[in-house]
Amino acid sequence: MIRLEKRPSPSRFWQVATPVLAVILTMIAGGIMFALLGKDPVAAIRTIFWDPLFHPQFADYSRPQLLVKAGPLILIAVGLSLGFRAGIWNIGAEGQYIMGAICGAAAGLALYPADSRLIFPLMVIAGGLGGWAWGMIPAILKTRFNTNEILVSLLLVYVAQSLLASMALGRLRNPEGGGFPGSRNLSRWESSANPELIAGTGMHWGVVAAFIAVIAAYILLQRHILGFQIKLAGQAPRAARFAGVNPARLVVLCLGISGMLAGLAGLFEVTGPAGQISIDFNSGYGFTAIIVAFLGRLNPLGILLAGLLMALTYIGGELAQLMLGLPAAAIQAFQGMLLFFLLAVDLLSNYRIRIAGPAGVA
Amino acid sequence: MDFGGINPAVLIASLMVASVPILLAALGELVVEKAGVLNLGVEGMMIMGAVCGFITAVTTGSPLLGFLGGALGAAVLSLIFALLTQVLLANQVATGLALTLFGLGLSSLLGQGYVGIKPPATGVVPLGPLADIPGLGRILFRHDWMVYASIAMVAAVWAVLRFTRMGLILRAVGESADAAHALGYKVTRIRIMAILFGGAMAGLGGAYVSLVRVPQWTDGITAGAGWIALAIVVFASWRPGRVLIGAYLFGGITVLQLNLQAAGARIPVEYLSMSPYLITILVLVIMSSGKGRASLNAPASLGRNFHASR
């Protein structure tokens, strides 16, 4: 008989080992999926995980993409992880990301074609505030009316998508665009552009912000009373209340911070890699960031690594589409699989597996 | 009798069709939550049902087999959830999200060769003279059999939960898993069965979207219906009868906004299409605050994993 025995405290070894194990298991299961699709599994896995970094022909293009894709993922996931730790589930980062982009772009476009160094910082503030405000909706509804923040934040994604379509077709449409949907190109207007800071690295202001967020979250969780309260509220809500932690304050702070970071990610994306507000501007970063947060074990440094790995699967997936004709959806399923395996092997860090013999009723 | 190009009889009739998917999915989720499990993967299971149902119906030419295939496909997906949360004791919220992300990816992978095909038509149930009653006939008696089946399911779920031993055990497991375990009920097994039922129902709902409501296959066809179904369970404060009201209310809003779009209302299309989500949020707020306080009726063990330590 196999028995599970709860560990008194999570195993430190397995906490580090489980993400690695999950990645390996996902590679195996993904390989089987690719084989079923009629592709060579070894070639597919190599194309996804190896070629973006080391392929002689493509690596020069795809290596900088790593930071471009990892930046928004890390920025959003760091914010989400704070809430997840406290048991506050913001799963509407995709919507906050869109709203950040819309608000930031609108603030910039209102001043077009002025030429000032102050415009970009202004847009950053507007973008952060836009995401923050969108995150505050579920927060206030939760604290004032006890409404489930999971459902509200998620439903607001669909509202934000409709708003995005309306903006791309209406208010923010490029007046010189010949009637095509989409705003002016923000990355080509010097005052609003978010360019590559060091040539050939893919580093832009969003990546810088992501690194700052990782460091800030690390300090917050390790050194600040708020970080302690977040951890306490997640692990022992009752104890947290006795210790004087105000749950409403945590909800407002966690949803506000994660909303703001998602909004910033959206703003940096719209001014840089994406370039403009368009109907299909959002590409699912807000949802993938949930996987990144868990893969990084809700730990800022872990999220940094997880974001890079997930970015790799994005780029590798594009490469596999190009070279092996692997469908784009296969990568999405692959990423979902990773989260499954991660949650499954998490058992090992919280429980001990005991194999008891017939007489082993200890 | 027309109001600005919208015929009320047609509106009510199409409302009944529009609400079938969320009604079925919400009923399934209600049973799951009554067993104390929170499965946030409804959207993923629905879309798997939509694609599996569509593929089965197109290859076999039979809509009935299509619905069965949809239910089966989604139930298999929900089995992953059951395995992870009940056997491997993973966090239910995170696993449900994973189910949705995975389902969206897998469905678009499976459905690749099926874009732009028309599925076999699901016929209208011939109710003879009833269908010719002026007004009422059009509203009530000219539907396909799934519309009637979904209403029958509401009654069935209500009766089973309220009057049978099975329903009592299910509720006991959801209210206090430890007490049910102490009484000798197999908590894990009962919960897995409930999850599978929820999966099959969500799959039926999804299949209805791709076979009747739209009817064709495109990526992301369910467009948040699964999340609305989750919201309806809260709205209904875990009562099957209220799920029916909730589903019809939201079906009505969806149909109304579509009709307003078609009638060329002066409100921009994008604002109309966000209205069902906004109204869902509004209703959630009303239900969870003040006197409504739907959460008071929530199963006590909802979302908590059960591990038999003794």
XYZ file of C-alpha atoms in Angstrom:
672
model
C 0.000 0.000 0.000
C 1.253 3.465 -0.841
C 0.498 5.950 1.869
C 0.921 9.706 2.014
C 2.240 11.216 5.163
C 2.091 14.955 5.645
C 5.449 16.546 6.307
C 5.585 18.890 9.288
C 7.084 21.535 7.011
C 7.659 21.482 3.236
C 10.850 19.764 2.176
C 13.489 22.273 1.125
C 15.083 19.850 -1.295
C 11.878 19.066 -3.121
C 10.838 22.713 -3.261
C 13.815 23.328 -5.502
C 13.732 19.968 -7.239
C 10.039 19.842 -8.162
C 10.119 22.564 -10.864
C 13.068 20.818 -12.501
C 11.303 17.475 -12.304
C 8.139 19.030 -13.746
C 10.067 20.461 -16.694
C 11.606 17.058 -17.421
C 8.229 15.306 -17.186
C 6.694 17.936 -19.466
C 9.439 17.377 -22.007
C 8.644 13.644 -21.997
C 4.878 14.093 -22.203
C 5.284 16.890 -24.746
C 7.541 14.638 -26.800
C 4.781 12.028 -26.842
C 2.290 14.688 -27.934
C 4.608 15.851 -30.730
C 5.134 12.243 -31.819
C 1.356 11.806 -32.003
C 1.244 14.879 -34.235
C 3.686 13.083 -36.528
C 6.764 15.144 -35.647
C 10.117 13.856 -34.496
C 9.886 14.354 -30.702
C 13.634 14.766 -30.129
C 13.921 17.347 -32.894
C 10.881 19.196 -31.571
C 12.181 19.373 -27.993
C 15.607 20.448 -29.249
C 14.053 23.129 -31.443
C 12.080 24.488 -28.514
C 14.700 24.402 -25.769
C 18.073 24.442 -27.495
C 17.929 26.066 -30.916
C 16.671 29.521 -29.823
C 19.919 29.947 -27.882
C 22.485 28.011 -29.863
C 21.267 27.473 -33.426
C 24.004 28.885 -35.725
C 21.502 30.557 -38.043
C 18.576 31.639 -35.872
C 20.175 32.254 -32.493
C 21.278 35.794 -33.411
C 17.670 36.761 -33.941
C 16.080 34.708 -31.197
C 18.495 35.329 -28.308
C 17.423 38.969 -27.822
C 13.807 37.826 -28.057
C 14.355 35.914 -24.837
C 14.440 39.095 -22.747
C 11.718 40.734 -24.834
C 9.311 37.926 -23.995
C 10.545 37.241 -20.470
C 10.254 40.909 -19.398
C 6.460 41.176 -19.341
C 6.052 37.610 -18.053
C 8.333 38.249 -15.069
C 6.873 41.679 -14.363
C 3.320 40.323 -14.263
C 4.198 37.095 -12.456
C 6.036 38.886 -9.621
C 2.904 40.914 -8.932
C 0.626 37.893 -9.122
C 2.846 35.847 -6.827
C 2.381 38.311 -3.938
C -1.367 37.850 -4.109
C -1.174 34.092 -4.639
C 0.970 33.823 -1.509
C -1.681 35.581 0.510
C -4.487 33.519 -1.012
C -5.731 36.415 -3.126
C -6.337 35.168 -6.644
C -5.961 37.812 -9.305
C -6.335 35.906 -12.547
C -7.296 38.917 -14.625
C -3.773 40.173 -15.272
C -4.510 39.985 -18.984
C -7.155 42.675 -18.554
C -4.924 44.850 -16.386
C -2.197 44.480 -19.007
C -4.583 45.708 -21.715
C -5.799 48.623 -19.609
C -2.248 49.675 -18.811
C -1.447 49.731 -22.503
C -4.594 51.673 -23.372
C -4.176 54.287 -20.623
C -0.475 54.739 -21.273
C -0.918 55.001 -25.013
C -3.822 57.415 -24.615
C -1.767 59.671 -22.339
C 1.015 59.741 -24.906
C -1.179 60.151 -27.968
C -3.003 63.081 -26.368
C 0.284 65.000 -26.623
C 1.188 63.866 -30.143
C 3.292 65.185 -31.895
C 4.968 67.118 -29.067
C 8.623 66.462 -28.516
C 9.628 66.088 -24.915
C 11.610 63.731 -22.749
C 8.835 63.877 -20.169
C 6.268 62.157 -22.351
C 7.555 58.611 -21.879
C 7.704 58.815 -18.057
C 4.224 60.299 -18.103
C 3.008 57.363 -20.161
C 4.647 54.925 -17.753
C 2.777 56.517 -14.863
C -0.492 56.480 -16.798
C 0.023 52.842 -17.761
C 0.742 51.776 -14.204
C -2.267 53.704 -12.948
C -4.490 52.163 -15.628
C -3.556 48.637 -14.594
C -3.814 49.580 -10.929
C -7.312 51.002 -11.392
C -8.464 47.890 -13.260
C -7.067 45.759 -10.436
C -8.790 47.893 -7.828
C -12.223 46.984 -9.197
C -12.105 43.384 -7.927
C -10.274 44.595 -4.802
C -12.944 47.089 -3.811
C -15.770 44.725 -4.694
C -14.074 42.090 -2.544
C -13.533 44.296 0.465
C -16.812 46.237 0.287
C -19.217 43.553 -0.939
C -17.329 40.300 -0.354
C -17.525 39.454 -4.070
C -15.301 36.654 -5.331
C -12.178 38.306 -6.762
C -11.365 35.315 -8.999
C -14.532 35.666 -11.055
C -14.584 39.467 -11.149
C -10.961 39.832 -12.204
C -11.386 37.205 -14.914
C -14.667 38.591 -16.264
C -13.012 42.002 -16.485
C -10.567 40.531 -19.019
C -13.409 40.167 -21.498
C -14.546 43.718 -20.763
C -11.000 44.987 -21.314
C -10.772 43.112 -24.612
C -13.950 44.777 -25.843
C -12.593 48.148 -24.718
C -9.378 47.438 -26.585
C -11.287 46.689 -29.781
C -13.327 49.844 -29.356
C -10.179 51.936 -28.797
C -8.326 50.435 -31.760
C -11.304 51.116 -34.012
C -12.390 54.408 -32.496
C -10.822 56.897 -30.120
C -7.189 55.845 -30.512
C -7.237 54.988 -34.211
C -4.463 56.509 -36.261
C -6.069 59.465 -38.108
C -3.453 59.085 -40.832
C -3.839 55.314 -41.024
C -6.141 55.295 -44.016
C -9.047 53.956 -41.980
C -7.236 50.822 -40.847
C -7.776 49.792 -37.202
C -4.901 50.430 -34.804
C -3.270 53.464 -33.247
C -0.248 55.456 -34.333
C 2.989 53.552 -34.036
C 4.338 54.543 -30.639
C 7.698 52.880 -31.097
C 8.459 55.124 -34.093
C 7.612 58.368 -32.315
C 10.742 59.361 -30.448
C 9.040 60.794 -27.371
C 7.078 57.606 -26.681
C 9.431 54.928 -27.979
C 10.694 52.191 -25.685
C 13.759 51.162 -27.672
C 16.308 48.428 -27.182
C 18.717 49.893 -24.634
C 21.772 47.804 -25.501
C 21.888 46.640 -29.094
C 21.506 42.911 -29.599
C 20.253 42.064 -26.106
C 16.550 42.745 -26.380
C 16.835 44.776 -23.161
C 14.197 47.510 -23.013
C 12.755 49.549 -20.132
C 10.204 46.824 -19.436
C 12.972 44.323 -18.786
C 14.675 46.810 -16.464
C 11.373 47.249 -14.638
C 11.029 43.468 -14.374
C 14.448 43.172 -12.728
C 13.625 45.992 -10.326
C 10.328 44.291 -9.480
C 12.116 41.010 -8.737
C 14.552 42.729 -6.364
C 11.834 44.804 -4.714
C 9.603 41.761 -4.208
C 12.514 39.814 -2.778
C 13.258 42.537 -0.236
C 9.567 42.959 0.532
C 9.105 39.271 1.270
C 12.350 38.811 3.204
C 12.740 42.035 5.099
C 9.485 43.971 5.282
C 6.594 43.480 7.668
C 4.164 43.547 4.745
C 5.903 40.574 3.150
C 5.666 38.737 6.453
C 1.968 39.525 6.666
C 1.402 38.294 3.110
C 3.086 34.991 3.878
C 1.283 34.654 7.182
C -2.147 35.373 5.683
C -1.604 32.676 3.098
C -0.311 29.994 5.425
C -2.445 30.604 8.487
C -5.317 33.044 7.940
C -6.566 32.649 11.508
C -3.177 33.287 13.025
C -2.824 36.299 10.751
C -6.027 37.785 12.082
C -4.910 37.303 15.681
C -1.616 38.937 14.780
C -3.535 42.012 13.695
C -3.185 41.619 9.926
C -5.946 43.513 8.189
C -7.228 41.211 5.408
C -8.936 44.030 3.491
C -5.692 46.000 3.392
C -3.855 42.983 1.995
C -6.473 42.497 -0.714
C -6.221 46.122 -1.779
C -2.425 46.091 -1.736
C -1.948 42.761 -3.511
C -4.493 43.401 -6.250
C -3.232 46.959 -6.604
C 0.417 45.965 -6.935
C -0.272 43.097 -9.337
C -2.594 45.281 -11.395
C -0.026 48.058 -11.552
C 2.792 45.734 -12.616
C 0.581 44.137 -15.273
C -0.368 47.609 -16.492
C 3.296 48.585 -16.697
C 4.028 45.417 -18.668
C 1.289 46.379 -21.103
C 2.627 49.918 -21.460
C 6.206 48.771 -22.119
C 4.898 46.279 -24.668
C 2.761 48.773 -26.562
C 5.550 51.333 -26.763
C 8.196 48.766 -27.674
C 7.829 45.314 -29.231
C 4.153 45.654 -30.206
C 4.407 49.307 -31.232
C 0.728 50.169 -31.388
C -2.709 49.573 -29.901
C -4.395 47.058 -32.169
C -7.378 44.737 -31.818
C -5.227 41.670 -31.137
C -2.575 43.530 -29.132
C -2.764 41.212 -26.129
C -1.162 37.832 -26.616
C -1.928 35.944 -23.441
C 1.018 37.102 -21.319
C -1.376 37.705 -18.442
C -2.421 34.065 -18.418
C 1.002 32.568 -19.087
C 2.308 34.654 -16.178
C 0.140 32.529 -13.885
C 2.141 29.485 -14.980
C 5.363 31.458 -14.532
C 4.387 32.424 -10.985
C 3.755 28.818 -10.014
C 6.771 27.476 -11.866
C 8.877 29.971 -9.909
C 7.316 28.644 -6.694
C 5.892 32.126 -5.998
C 9.444 33.175 -5.166
C 10.833 36.282 -6.937
C 14.138 34.672 -7.893
C 12.387 31.508 -9.013
C 10.039 33.621 -11.121
C 13.018 35.241 -12.806
C 14.261 31.827 -13.955
C 10.771 30.551 -14.740
C 10.046 33.632 -16.855
C 13.176 33.045 -18.900
C 12.268 29.382 -19.377
C 8.726 30.194 -20.406
C 10.001 32.837 -22.804
C 12.209 30.139 -24.269
C 9.183 27.936 -24.975
C 7.496 30.885 -26.712
C 10.465 31.544 -28.990
C 11.215 27.865 -29.444
C 7.569 27.320 -30.258
C 7.712 29.956 -32.991
C 10.877 28.368 -34.313
C 9.248 24.932 -34.277
C 6.308 26.363 -36.189
C 8.681 27.682 -38.794
C 10.992 24.681 -39.097
C 8.826 21.675 -38.233
C 5.369 23.001 -39.009
C 4.340 22.412 -35.399
C 0.983 24.128 -34.768
C 1.023 27.199 -32.508
C -1.631 25.655 -30.302
C 0.698 22.773 -29.476
C 2.904 25.179 -27.546
C -0.052 26.479 -25.574
C -1.025 22.921 -24.664
C 2.621 22.248 -23.813
C 2.690 25.197 -21.403
C -0.560 24.052 -19.817
C 0.932 20.588 -19.387
C 3.892 22.110 -17.553
C 1.549 23.604 -14.969
C -0.189 20.236 -14.528
C 3.042 18.391 -13.862
C 4.208 21.132 -11.560
C 1.082 20.897 -9.445
C 1.271 17.113 -9.474
C 4.864 16.783 -8.305
C 4.314 19.484 -5.701
C 2.941 16.623 -3.651
C 6.515 15.537 -2.999
C 7.399 18.717 -1.136
C 4.385 18.609 1.175
C 3.969 14.879 1.697
C 6.212 11.931 2.262
C 5.406 8.824 0.271
C 5.551 5.722 2.431
C 5.324 2.293 0.918
C 4.043 0.093 3.678
C 4.206 -3.686 3.559
C 1.382 -5.966 4.734
C 2.486 -5.699 8.337
C 3.635 -2.112 8.115
C 0.763 -0.474 9.926
C 2.991 1.828 11.879
C -45.577 42.879 -32.564
C -42.128 44.335 -32.983
C -40.044 46.647 -30.817
C -37.464 48.403 -32.943
C -37.095 45.386 -35.212
C -36.946 42.902 -32.333
C -39.745 40.351 -32.066
C -40.265 39.349 -28.394
C -41.417 35.795 -29.221
C -38.277 35.154 -31.274
C -36.239 36.799 -28.531
C -37.546 34.469 -25.825
C -37.162 31.457 -28.086
C -33.551 32.291 -28.887
C -32.902 33.126 -25.233
C -33.778 29.526 -24.364
C -31.295 28.301 -26.968
C -28.577 30.762 -25.939
C -28.695 29.785 -22.288
C -28.415 25.997 -22.758
C -24.585 25.891 -22.666
C -24.202 27.943 -19.478
C -27.182 26.167 -17.912
C -25.663 22.714 -18.439
C -22.166 23.770 -17.370
C -23.461 25.602 -14.297
C -25.555 22.605 -13.227
C -22.522 20.355 -13.488
C -20.395 22.806 -11.510
C -23.135 23.067 -8.906
C -22.914 19.338 -8.241
C -19.111 19.537 -8.085
C -19.232 22.413 -5.613
C -21.926 20.664 -3.568
C -19.345 17.900 -3.130
C -16.933 20.511 -1.770
C -14.712 20.830 -4.832
C -14.093 24.110 -6.623
C -13.270 23.359 -10.252
C -12.333 26.584 -12.003
C -11.644 24.674 -15.213
C -15.203 24.912 -16.537
C -14.108 27.052 -19.468
C -11.435 24.524 -20.447
C -13.808 21.566 -20.137
C -16.483 23.376 -22.131
C -14.152 24.107 -24.998
C -12.880 20.535 -24.981
C -16.513 19.409 -25.148
C -17.071 21.833 -28.004
C -14.180 20.506 -30.078
C -14.648 16.794 -29.258
C -18.376 17.035 -29.903
C -17.787 18.835 -33.162
C -15.229 16.320 -34.410
C -17.406 13.345 -33.447
C -20.496 14.833 -35.040
C -18.704 15.706 -38.270
C -16.979 12.316 -38.640
C -20.012 10.209 -37.698
C -22.662 12.517 -39.120
C -24.719 12.110 -35.981
C -25.374 15.036 -33.625
C -26.359 12.623 -30.843
C -22.978 10.901 -30.981
C -21.470 14.373 -31.144
C -22.998 15.332 -27.812
C -21.835 12.052 -26.300
C -18.341 12.634 -27.666
C -18.315 16.141 -26.219
C -19.381 14.906 -22.805
C -16.774 12.159 -22.916
C -13.939 14.435 -24.052
C -14.609 16.942 -21.283
C -15.026 14.186 -18.692
C -11.599 12.824 -19.620
C -10.138 16.304 -19.134
C -11.894 16.637 -15.786
C -10.325 13.313 -14.805
C -6.947 15.077 -14.885
C -8.357 17.618 -12.443
C -9.739 14.822 -10.275
C -6.413 13.016 -10.255
C -4.449 16.143 -9.385
C -6.715 17.535 -6.683
C -8.102 14.381 -5.113
C -5.213 11.932 -5.358
C -2.194 14.226 -5.574
C -3.803 16.880 -3.350
C -2.867 19.825 -5.578
C -4.326 23.295 -5.000
C -7.807 23.369 -6.542
C -7.702 26.975 -7.715
C -4.380 26.557 -9.505
C -5.344 23.195 -11.005
C -8.612 24.589 -12.307
C -6.752 27.440 -13.984
C -4.305 24.953 -15.481
C -7.240 22.971 -16.821
C -8.572 26.048 -18.597
C -5.190 27.012 -20.066
C -4.505 23.438 -21.186
C -8.027 22.941 -22.559
C -7.822 26.114 -24.649
C -4.512 24.995 -26.175
C -5.474 21.375 -26.724
C -8.846 22.236 -28.243
C -7.337 24.544 -30.816
C -4.776 21.835 -31.591
C -7.465 19.191 -32.094
C -9.760 21.467 -34.043
C -7.208 22.560 -36.639
C -8.603 20.596 -39.565
C -12.194 21.454 -38.749
C -12.370 25.207 -39.231
C -15.046 26.314 -41.667
C -16.965 23.006 -41.779
C -20.683 22.856 -41.005
C -21.738 20.198 -38.500
C -24.795 17.972 -39.078
C -27.924 19.832 -37.994
C -29.535 18.949 -34.689
C -33.212 18.591 -35.583
C -36.169 20.276 -33.952
C -38.301 17.936 -31.852
C -41.573 17.437 -33.786
C -44.274 18.376 -31.328
C -47.044 18.426 -33.942
C -49.924 20.765 -33.200
C -48.231 22.243 -30.135
C -45.727 23.993 -32.367
C -48.529 25.758 -34.207
C -50.003 27.489 -31.166
C -49.667 31.154 -32.004
C -46.972 32.871 -29.943
C -46.484 30.152 -27.347
C -45.701 27.512 -29.974
C -42.830 29.531 -31.276
C -41.476 30.234 -27.803
C -41.785 26.801 -26.245
C -42.363 24.021 -28.752
C -40.015 24.508 -31.670
C -36.709 23.638 -30.032
C -34.145 20.897 -30.439
C -34.134 18.151 -27.834
C -31.151 19.520 -25.896
C -33.207 22.525 -24.792
C -35.747 20.225 -23.189
C -33.050 17.894 -21.890
C -31.300 20.796 -20.144
C -34.497 21.803 -18.371
C -35.118 18.182 -17.408
C -31.581 18.054 -15.978
C -32.374 20.981 -13.691
C -35.301 19.036 -12.253
C -33.245 15.854 -12.033
C -30.323 17.490 -10.203
C -32.718 19.247 -7.849
C -34.590 16.017 -7.067
C -31.445 13.956 -6.591
C -29.830 16.505 -4.274
C -32.975 16.984 -2.252
C -34.689 13.630 -2.053
C -32.217 10.822 -2.527
C -29.665 9.151 -0.319
C -27.039 9.792 -2.960
C -27.764 13.524 -2.828
C -27.560 13.540 0.953
C -24.183 11.797 0.933
C -22.902 14.201 -1.714
C -23.956 17.177 0.384
C -22.453 15.657 3.520
C -19.117 15.286 1.732
C -19.299 18.919 0.672
C -20.305 20.262 4.078
C -17.848 18.308 6.190
C -15.508 15.905 4.489
C -14.092 14.749 7.821
C -17.490 13.870 9.239
C -18.454 12.038 6.059
C -15.172 10.155 6.209
C -15.770 9.237 9.835
C -19.161 7.848 8.842
C -17.403 5.568 6.390
C -18.154 7.323 3.109
C -15.424 7.285 0.493
C -14.868 11.043 0.260
C -12.268 10.896 -2.497
C -14.286 8.492 -4.640
C -17.494 10.493 -4.293
C -15.700 13.702 -5.166
C -14.094 12.139 -8.235
C -17.517 10.981 -9.437
C -18.899 14.486 -8.917
C -15.992 16.013 -10.842
C -16.566 13.611 -13.730
C -20.259 14.492 -13.786
C -19.365 18.177 -13.818
C -16.948 17.563 -16.673
C -19.514 15.681 -18.722
C -22.105 18.419 -18.201
C -19.652 21.152 -19.174
C -18.780 19.051 -22.234
C -22.453 18.800 -23.216
C -22.730 22.558 -22.881
C -19.626 23.068 -24.977
C -20.847 20.667 -27.637
C -24.087 22.626 -27.769
C -22.125 25.776 -28.544
C -20.247 24.260 -31.480
C -23.088 22.057 -32.817
C -26.184 24.214 -32.416
C -25.563 27.689 -31.139
C -22.818 28.872 -33.502
C -22.688 26.117 -35.347
C -19.094 25.715 -36.481
C -15.649 25.433 -34.928
C -13.353 28.381 -34.222
C -10.635 28.809 -31.592
C -11.890 30.095 -28.262
C -15.496 29.499 -29.328
C -16.862 29.376 -25.777
C -15.709 32.980 -25.151
C -15.934 32.994 -21.373
C -19.182 31.015 -21.082
C -17.484 28.720 -18.572
C -16.629 31.652 -16.305
C -20.159 32.948 -16.530
C -21.365 29.457 -15.561
C -19.151 29.643 -12.465
C -20.605 33.019 -11.623
C -24.128 31.677 -12.055
C -23.493 29.002 -9.425
C -22.667 31.772 -6.945
C -25.616 33.814 -8.175
C -27.887 30.801 -7.661
C -26.512 30.356 -4.137
C -26.039 26.661 -4.939
C -29.706 25.961 -5.756
C -30.561 24.209 -9.049
C -33.798 26.133 -9.622
C -31.993 29.432 -9.362
C -29.363 28.203 -11.789
C -32.155 28.011 -14.357
C -33.223 31.575 -13.607
C -29.645 32.787 -13.711
C -28.854 31.052 -16.980
C -32.000 32.395 -18.642
C -31.265 35.874 -17.351
C -27.779 35.839 -18.865
C -28.991 34.085 -22.003
C -31.542 36.864 -22.318
C -28.929 39.597 -22.000
C -26.693 37.906 -24.561
C -29.514 37.538 -27.058
C -30.773 41.041 -26.454
C -27.366 42.603 -27.059
C -26.887 40.522 -30.207
C -30.285 41.647 -31.441
C -29.467 45.244 -30.638
C -26.238 44.865 -32.612
C -28.145 43.451 -35.581
C -30.835 46.099 -35.326
C -28.115 48.735 -35.575
C -28.570 50.314 -32.166
C -26.692 53.533 -31.568
C -24.505 51.995 -28.853
C -21.166 50.804 -30.319
C -20.885 47.055 -30.860
C -17.964 46.680 -28.433
C -19.924 48.151 -25.552
C -22.850 45.867 -26.273
C -20.658 42.797 -26.355
C -19.111 43.590 -22.979
C -22.525 43.999 -21.360
C -23.098 40.312 -20.407
C -19.809 40.300 -18.478
C -20.513 43.617 -16.776
C -23.989 42.517 -15.776
C -22.587 39.223 -14.462
C -20.224 41.198 -12.233
C -23.046 43.479 -11.107
C -25.263 40.536 -10.176
C -22.372 38.864 -8.348
C -21.906 42.022 -6.310
C -25.584 42.228 -5.439
C -25.784 38.560 -4.539
C -22.701 38.502 -2.360
C -23.467 41.646 -0.383
C -26.176 42.757 1.996
C -29.202 40.558 2.527
C -28.474 38.337 -0.462
C -25.195 37.051 0.968
C -25.039 34.057 -1.313
C -21.794 32.954 0.273
C -23.627 31.932 3.456
C -25.148 29.065 1.525
C -21.840 27.856 0.109
C -20.820 24.281 0.954
C -18.644 24.526 4.046
C -15.744 22.439 2.703
C -15.708 24.210 -0.681
C -12.203 24.314 -2.150
C -10.569 22.486 0.759
C -8.646 19.362 -0.010
C -9.292 16.257 1.997
C -6.513 13.976 3.177
C -7.480 11.032 5.340
C -4.683 11.196 7.885
C -6.282 8.551 10.060
